Short mmCIF file of C-alpha atoms in Angstrom, two decimals:
data_model
loop_
_atom_site.label_atom_id
_atom_site.label_comp_id
_atom_site.label_asym_id
_atom_site.label_seq_id
_atom_site.Cartn_x
_atom_site.Cartn_y
_atom_site.Cartn_z
CA MET A 1419 -0.05 -0.09 -0.27
CA SER A 1420 1.45 3.44 -0.61
CA ALA A 1421 2.43 6.53 1.37
CA PRO A 1422 -0.81 8.41 2.02
CA THR A 1423 -1.07 11.63 0.32
CA VAL A 1424 -2.47 15.05 2.34
CA THR A 1425 -4.45 17.37 0.88
CA THR A 1426 -5.67 20.77 2.70
CA ARG A 1427 -8.60 22.40 0.59
CA ARG A 1428 -10.57 24.87 2.84
CA CYS A 1429 -12.62 25.86 -0.20
CA PRO A 1430 -15.52 23.09 -1.36
CA PRO A 1431 -15.59 22.81 -5.57
CA GLY A 1432 -18.80 24.25 -7.13
CA ALA A 1433 -21.93 25.69 -4.94
CA ALA A 1434 -21.90 24.76 -1.48
CA PRO A 1435 -23.10 25.53 1.85
CA LEU A 1436 -19.92 25.29 3.80
CA ALA A 1437 -16.61 24.80 3.59
CA ALA A 1438 -17.16 20.85 4.91
CA VAL A 1439 -13.83 19.36 4.49
CA ASP A 1440 -10.21 21.08 6.45
CA ASP A 1441 -7.93 18.07 5.59
CA LEU A 1442 -7.93 14.81 3.70
CA GLN A 1443 -5.38 11.71 3.97
CA VAL A 1444 -5.80 9.82 0.37
CA THR A 1445 -4.35 6.39 0.09
CA ALA A 1446 -4.53 4.68 -3.68
CA VAL A 1447 -4.57 0.73 -4.29
CA GLY A 1448 -5.41 0.06 -7.85
CA GLU A 1449 -8.81 0.82 -8.45
CA ARG A 1450 -9.62 1.45 -4.46
CA VAL A 1451 -8.97 4.51 -3.07
CA GLU A 1452 -8.98 5.06 0.86
CA VAL A 1453 -9.89 9.24 2.37
CA ILE A 1454 -10.13 9.88 5.52
CA ALA A 1455 -11.87 13.20 5.67
CA ALA A 1456 -11.44 15.79 8.99
CA VAL A 1457 -14.60 17.42 9.35
CA PRO A 1458 -15.15 20.62 12.02
CA VAL A 1459 -18.64 21.19 13.57
CA ARG A 1460 -17.25 25.31 13.96
CA PRO A 1461 -19.29 27.24 16.38
CA ASP A 1462 -19.39 30.43 14.24
CA ASP A 1463 -20.80 28.52 11.18
CA PRO A 1464 -23.89 30.38 9.96
CA ASN A 1465 -25.82 27.54 9.37
CA LEU A 1466 -26.03 26.66 12.97
CA CYS A 1467 -28.26 29.79 13.99
CA GLY A 1468 -30.86 28.44 12.22
CA HIS A 1469 -30.95 24.51 12.84
CA PHE A 1470 -31.84 25.35 15.58
CA PRO A 1471 -31.76 28.20 17.48
CA GLY A 1472 -30.41 27.70 20.98
CA PHE A 1473 -29.47 24.58 20.46
CA PRO A 1474 -27.44 24.48 17.31
CA VAL A 1475 -26.92 21.14 15.84
CA PHE A 1476 -25.15 20.13 12.88
CA PRO A 1477 -27.31 19.23 9.59
CA GLY A 1478 -27.31 15.35 8.62
CA VAL A 1479 -27.42 16.73 5.32
CA PHE A 1480 -23.92 18.79 6.02
CA VAL A 1481 -22.59 15.25 6.35
CA ILE A 1482 -23.23 13.88 2.89
CA GLU A 1483 -21.86 17.60 1.81
CA ALA A 1484 -18.70 16.32 3.49
CA LEU A 1485 -18.76 13.19 1.94
CA ALA A 1486 -19.38 14.96 -1.74
CA GLN A 1487 -16.92 17.43 -0.99
CA ALA A 1488 -13.94 15.05 0.22
CA VAL A 1489 -14.99 12.48 -2.56
CA ASP A 1490 -14.65 15.64 -5.41
CA ILE A 1491 -11.26 16.67 -4.00
CA ALA A 1492 -10.18 13.19 -3.96
CA LEU A 1493 -10.91 11.43 -6.75
CA ARG A 1494 -11.74 14.10 -9.75
CA GLY A 1495 -8.90 13.80 -12.09
CA THR A 1496 -7.44 16.48 -14.01
CA GLY A 1497 -9.07 18.78 -16.09
CA ARG A 1498 -12.41 16.52 -15.84
CA PRO A 1499 -16.01 17.54 -14.39
CA ARG A 1500 -17.18 17.56 -10.90
CA LEU A 1501 -17.74 14.42 -8.86
CA ARG A 1502 -21.39 14.13 -8.90
CA LEU A 1503 -23.26 12.19 -6.13
CA CYS A 1504 -25.87 10.78 -8.08
CA ALA A 1505 -27.22 8.20 -5.56
CA VAL A 1506 -27.35 7.95 -2.04
CA GLU A 1507 -28.54 3.90 -1.76
CA ALA A 1508 -27.99 3.91 2.88
CA VAL A 1509 -27.15 6.40 5.12
CA ARG A 1510 -28.06 6.10 9.02
CA PHE A 1511 -27.69 8.73 11.26
CA LEU A 1512 -26.35 7.51 14.55
CA ALA A 1513 -25.35 10.17 17.24
CA PRO A 1514 -25.40 14.07 16.86
CA LEU A 1515 -22.96 16.32 16.43
CA LEU A 1516 -22.33 19.40 18.39
CA PRO A 1517 -20.36 22.49 18.19
CA PRO A 1518 -16.91 22.09 18.67
CA ASP A 1519 -17.58 18.45 18.00
CA ARG A 1520 -15.46 17.20 14.83
CA LEU A 1521 -16.39 14.33 12.34
CA THR A 1522 -13.67 12.00 10.97
CA LEU A 1523 -15.08 10.24 7.48
CA ASP A 1524 -13.28 6.72 6.61
CA ILE A 1525 -14.05 6.63 3.06
CA VAL A 1526 -13.66 4.32 0.61
CA ALA A 1527 -13.93 4.07 -2.80
CA THR A 1528 -13.99 1.32 -5.82
CA ALA A 1529 -14.13 1.94 -9.46
CA ASP A 1530 -17.62 1.31 -11.19
CA GLY A 1531 -16.91 2.20 -14.61
CA PRO A 1532 -15.09 5.02 -16.36
CA ASP A 1533 -15.12 7.95 -14.01
CA ARG A 1534 -17.65 6.13 -11.89
CA TRP A 1535 -16.97 5.33 -8.30
CA ALA A 1536 -19.14 2.80 -5.45
CA VAL A 1537 -18.29 4.70 -2.31
CA VAL A 1538 -19.28 3.62 1.39
CA ALA A 1539 -18.36 5.07 4.57
CA SER A 1540 -18.29 6.01 8.17
CA GLY A 1541 -18.23 8.87 10.46
CA ARG A 1542 -16.78 8.94 13.69
CA ARG A 1543 -16.59 11.78 16.85
CA ASP A 1544 -13.19 12.63 18.38
CA ASP A 1545 -14.72 10.41 21.51
CA GLY A 1546 -14.67 7.90 19.40
CA THR A 1547 -19.10 7.33 18.92
CA VAL A 1548 -20.29 6.09 15.36
CA THR A 1549 -22.28 8.52 14.16
CA VAL A 1550 -23.36 8.03 10.56
CA THR A 1551 -22.67 5.12 7.76
CA MET A 1552 -23.48 5.67 4.41
CA ARG A 1553 -23.47 3.96 0.85
CA ALA A 1554 -23.46 6.59 -2.36
CA ARG A 1555 -22.53 6.48 -5.81
CA PHE A 1556 -20.58 9.22 -7.67
CA ASP A 1557 -20.12 9.98 -11.71
CA GLY A 1558 -17.92 12.28 -13.55
CA ALA A 1559 -20.43 12.98 -16.61
CA ASP A 1560 -21.45 16.40 -16.53
CA LEU A 1561 -24.90 16.57 -16.93
CA VAL A 1562 -25.82 20.56 -17.30
CA ASP A 1563 -27.58 22.20 -19.38
CA ALA A 1564 -25.82 25.68 -18.93
CA THR A 1565 -28.76 27.63 -20.55
CA GLY A 1566 -31.97 25.95 -20.54
CA THR A 1567 -34.97 27.74 -22.29
CA ALA A 1568 -38.03 26.41 -20.01
CA SER A 1569 -40.64 27.61 -21.93
CA ASP A 1570 -43.16 30.31 -20.15
CA PRO A 1571 -46.96 29.02 -19.77
CA SER A 1572 -48.37 31.98 -18.72
CA GLY A 1573 -49.50 33.62 -21.53
CA SER A 1574 -47.52 37.06 -21.59
CA PRO A 1575 -44.96 38.04 -23.61
CA THR A 1576 -42.27 36.31 -24.34
CA VAL A 1577 -39.10 37.00 -26.11
CA THR A 1578 -38.09 34.65 -28.02
CA GLY A 1579 -33.71 33.88 -28.80
CA GLY A 1580 -31.06 32.26 -27.22
CA GLY A 1581 -30.81 31.67 -23.00
CA LEU A 1582 -28.10 32.63 -20.86
CA GLY A 1583 -27.07 30.16 -17.96
CA HIS A 1584 -26.18 31.99 -14.67
CA HIS A 1585 -22.34 31.83 -15.12
CA GLN A 1586 -23.10 33.05 -18.50
CA VAL A 1587 -24.70 36.46 -16.62
CA ARG A 1588 -22.27 36.48 -13.89
CA ALA A 1589 -19.57 36.99 -16.61
CA ILE A 1590 -21.39 40.26 -17.63
CA LEU A 1591 -22.51 41.45 -14.61
CA PRO A 1592 -20.44 42.73 -12.41
CA GLN A 1593 -23.02 42.38 -8.93
CA ARG A 1594 -22.24 39.80 -6.70
CA TYR A 1595 -23.95 38.08 -3.81
CA PRO A 1596 -25.84 39.41 -1.90
CA LEU A 1597 -26.83 42.26 -4.77
CA LEU A 1598 -26.65 39.89 -8.15
CA LEU A 1599 -30.32 39.50 -8.60
CA VAL A 1600 -30.83 37.54 -12.32
CA ASP A 1601 -30.76 34.49 -12.32
CA ARG A 1602 -30.97 33.31 -15.36
CA VAL A 1603 -31.94 34.44 -19.20
CA ARG A 1604 -34.33 32.73 -20.95
CA GLY A 1605 -34.67 34.81 -24.26
CA LEU A 1606 -32.19 37.59 -25.75
CA ALA A 1607 -32.29 39.39 -28.94
CA PRO A 1608 -28.96 41.66 -28.08
CA GLY A 1609 -29.93 44.84 -29.29
CA ASP A 1610 -33.73 44.86 -28.85
CA ARG A 1611 -35.23 42.89 -25.76
CA ILE A 1612 -34.68 40.38 -23.19
CA GLU A 1613 -36.41 38.16 -20.49
CA ALA A 1614 -34.85 37.40 -17.48
CA VAL A 1615 -35.93 35.15 -14.11
CA LYS A 1616 -34.95 35.81 -10.14
CA THR A 1617 -36.19 33.54 -7.84
CA VAL A 1618 -37.31 35.12 -4.60
CA THR A 1619 -36.64 32.51 -1.71
CA ALA A 1620 -37.03 32.60 2.00
CA THR A 1621 -33.40 32.26 2.96
CA GLU A 1622 -32.36 35.88 1.65
CA PRO A 1623 -31.02 38.85 3.43
CA CYS A 1624 -34.07 40.74 2.90
CA TYR A 1625 -35.91 38.23 5.23
CA ARG A 1626 -32.88 37.95 7.94
CA ALA A 1627 -34.38 40.22 10.39
CA LEU A 1628 -38.22 39.22 10.42
CA THR A 1629 -39.34 37.17 13.59
CA ASP A 1630 -41.47 34.72 13.62
CA ASP A 1631 -44.58 36.74 14.72
CA ALA A 1632 -44.33 39.40 11.52
CA PRO A 1633 -47.34 39.72 9.55
CA PRO A 1634 -47.94 38.19 6.14
CA GLY A 1635 -47.46 41.55 4.66
CA ASP A 1636 -43.91 41.94 6.13
CA TYR A 1637 -42.31 39.49 3.44
CA ALA A 1638 -43.71 41.33 0.44
CA TYR A 1639 -40.37 41.46 -1.77
CA PRO A 1640 -38.81 44.59 -1.11
CA ALA A 1641 -39.64 47.20 -4.20
CA SER A 1642 -36.22 48.35 -4.41
CA LEU A 1643 -34.30 44.81 -5.05
CA LEU A 1644 -37.60 44.44 -7.52
CA VAL A 1645 -36.02 47.98 -9.31
CA GLU A 1646 -33.03 46.20 -8.69
CA SER A 1647 -33.43 43.33 -10.28
CA LEU A 1648 -35.48 44.52 -13.51
CA GLY A 1649 -32.04 46.99 -13.97
CA GLN A 1650 -29.65 44.58 -13.97
CA THR A 1651 -32.01 42.61 -16.48
CA ALA A 1652 -32.03 46.19 -18.44
CA ALA A 1653 -27.83 45.97 -18.20
CA LEU A 1654 -27.65 42.39 -19.27
CA LEU A 1655 -29.47 43.25 -22.93
CA TRP A 1656 -27.43 46.63 -23.05
CA LEU A 1657 -24.23 44.89 -22.37
CA ALA A 1658 -24.83 41.62 -24.49
CA GLY A 1659 -24.91 43.86 -27.37
CA SER A 1660 -22.01 46.05 -26.92
CA ASP A 1661 -19.09 46.33 -28.52
CA SER A 1662 -17.63 47.96 -25.29
CA PRO A 1663 -18.32 45.62 -22.27
CA VAL A 1664 -18.11 47.56 -18.28
CA GLY A 1665 -14.47 47.25 -17.39
CA ASP A 1666 -12.75 47.52 -14.21
CA GLU A 1667 -12.16 51.01 -15.62
CA HIS A 1668 -15.82 51.75 -15.53
CA VAL A 1669 -18.96 51.77 -13.38
CA LEU A 1670 -22.34 50.55 -15.14
CA MET A 1671 -24.69 53.47 -13.08
CA PHE A 1672 -28.60 53.26 -12.71
CA VAL A 1673 -28.85 57.57 -13.81
CA GLY A 1674 -32.68 57.76 -13.50
CA ALA A 1675 -36.22 56.58 -14.48
CA ARG A 1676 -39.97 57.41 -15.27
CA ASN A 1677 -42.98 56.36 -15.02
CA PHE A 1678 -42.19 53.60 -12.43
CA SER A 1679 -45.43 51.90 -11.20
CA PHE A 1680 -45.78 48.92 -8.84
CA ASP A 1681 -49.04 46.91 -9.80
CA GLY A 1682 -48.71 44.01 -6.80
CA VAL A 1683 -46.18 42.42 -5.03
CA ALA A 1684 -44.02 38.83 -4.96
CA TYR A 1685 -43.52 36.42 -2.02
CA PRO A 1686 -40.96 33.99 -1.08
CA GLY A 1687 -41.46 31.37 -3.64
CA ASP A 1688 -42.62 33.65 -6.34
CA VAL A 1689 -40.45 33.07 -9.67
CA LEU A 1690 -39.90 37.26 -10.81
CA ARG A 1691 -39.77 37.90 -15.16
CA HIS A 1692 -38.35 40.62 -16.02
CA VAL A 1693 -39.47 41.51 -20.27
CA VAL A 1694 -36.90 44.36 -20.83
CA HIS A 1695 -36.91 46.23 -24.35
CA LEU A 1696 -33.95 48.51 -25.32
CA GLU A 1697 -35.02 51.78 -26.80
CA ARG A 1698 -32.11 53.44 -27.83
CA VAL A 1699 -28.58 53.88 -26.47
CA ILE A 1700 -26.91 57.57 -27.20
CA ALA A 1701 -22.92 57.59 -25.91
CA ASP A 1702 -22.51 55.82 -22.91
CA THR A 1703 -26.14 55.88 -21.91
CA ALA A 1704 -28.86 53.45 -22.87
CA PHE A 1705 -32.59 53.38 -21.87
CA ALA A 1706 -34.97 51.17 -21.85
CA THR A 1707 -38.25 49.83 -20.48
CA GLY A 1708 -39.59 46.89 -19.29
CA GLU A 1709 -42.67 44.76 -16.57
CA THR A 1710 -42.22 42.53 -14.30
CA TYR A 1711 -44.45 39.74 -14.02
CA VAL A 1712 -44.89 37.12 -11.67
CA GLY A 1713 -46.68 34.36 -13.27
CA ASP A 1714 -49.18 35.83 -15.84
CA ARG A 1715 -49.77 38.83 -13.73
CA ARG A 1716 -48.04 42.06 -14.26
CA ILE A 1717 -46.68 43.65 -10.68
CA ALA A 1718 -44.27 46.07 -11.85
CA ARG A 1719 -43.17 48.50 -14.97
CA VAL A 1720 -41.14 51.23 -15.74
CA GLY A 1721 -41.56 53.67 -18.62
CA THR A 1722 -38.07 54.75 -19.01
CA LEU A 1723 -35.17 53.39 -17.09
CA MET A 1724 -31.93 55.08 -18.03
CA ALA A 1725 -28.01 53.69 -17.20
CA ALA A 1726 -24.92 55.54 -17.99
CA ARG A 1727 -21.50 53.33 -18.19
CA ARG A 1728 -19.05 56.13 -16.18
CA PRO A 1729 -15.34 55.71 -16.13
CA ARG A 1730 -14.46 55.63 -12.23
CA THR A 1731 -11.74 58.21 -12.46
CA ALA A 1732 -14.47 60.67 -13.37
CA LEU A 1733 -16.64 59.75 -10.49
CA THR A 1734 -13.57 59.66 -7.99
CA ALA A 1735 -12.81 63.18 -9.15
CA THR A 1736 -16.71 64.84 -9.22
CA ALA A 1737 -17.59 63.20 -5.73
CA GLY A 1738 -16.64 65.53 -3.63
CA ALA A 1739 -18.40 68.36 -5.71
CA GLU A 1740 -21.42 66.59 -5.65
CA THR A 1741 -21.57 65.83 -2.13
CA ALA A 1742 -21.26 69.59 -1.33
CA THR A 1743 -23.75 70.62 -4.38
CA SER A 1744 -27.05 70.99 -2.26
CA GLY A 1745 -30.47 70.23 -4.22
CA THR A 1746 -31.66 66.97 -6.17
CA VAL A 1747 -30.37 65.84 -9.73
CA GLY A 1748 -33.02 66.04 -11.84
CA VAL A 1749 -34.61 63.43 -14.33
CA PRO A 1750 -33.09 64.46 -17.64
CA THR A 1751 -36.34 65.14 -20.59
CA SER A 1752 -36.49 63.82 -24.07
CA ARG A 1753 -34.48 67.15 -25.12
CA ASP A 1754 -31.04 66.41 -22.98
CA SER A 1755 -31.14 62.30 -22.65
CA SER A 1756 -27.67 62.32 -24.33
CA ARG A 1757 -26.22 64.27 -21.38
CA PRO A 1758 -28.14 62.46 -18.16
CA GLY A 1759 -27.23 63.78 -14.60
CA VAL A 1760 -25.37 61.13 -12.13
CA PRO A 1761 -26.97 61.65 -8.72
CA PRO A 1762 -25.11 61.81 -5.75
CA ALA A 1763 -24.08 58.21 -4.30
CA SER A 1764 -26.03 58.58 -1.37
CA SER A 1765 -29.35 59.09 -3.46
CA ASN A 1766 -28.98 56.70 -7.20
CA LEU A 1767 -28.86 52.76 -6.79
CA ARG A 1768 -25.71 51.72 -8.65
CA TRP A 1769 -25.30 48.80 -11.01
CA LYS A 1770 -21.33 48.79 -8.97
CA GLY A 1771 -20.27 49.93 -6.24
#
């Protein structure tokens, strides 16, 4: 048996609720690989605040997450897709994990075809108590449909054309968590129109401070975030058809709107569907109109939405003067729309800060 290889990797591969594995010891013998994974139960893990309040317990599903991360880190081939957990054949939780416990997973993986593995594992606490046993299967085939073009049955306006997966949205928009508010583009005609969606979930930061006795109306999705999501959709439409996308030297800013109305509200579980039309682009300023739907119900619309691409240096140079100037910056009219004013930083929603 060869000597073990020790791997330290706190950052999990792909999307993950936590970095579950502190370090690995990997020993390979033929088509059989033995892995020892250390899984800390951290008292400051933000997930434990909600599982459960006042009595934190490490979720059993996070033990499965730790297995998935350990197997992927230990067994994924160079240049190969992420190893996917494709089946949990059996799992049994025998004892709880409470902070500051530490779980050790003993994993045995056996090759079951090209990029396929059959895995058995058991976990134990530092006091020797066995906490879990598992049997699972992993597959290295990449089954991701990156763009997805799900049809919309609502009967309201639908944009035709190709869509964008979330990784493509991230490649275009500068926003990041928690203010990246477009999940996917269903249809895109660059320079013309776009349809994008954003799912409202109960775990978003805007709901964090709500107490259990909050009235139902308090769960209405904030209008400000709805405007930001619609604005980001408009930005995607503009930038996808632009020869000069926003780089590190520029900032994309929301500089004004006219005739913005809200006809309804959205709640956790709803899917916001934005339909935006690009009206015109003058120099580094774009003008768009749009509507937001939940199913076939329109909940918001904007007559004109204005965005501008500004050099960072110009904004820095004028920040002091703008701060010292009293009064408000007016929304440009059609006569001066080629030179819209830039509101002070304290009074505008910026698409990149």
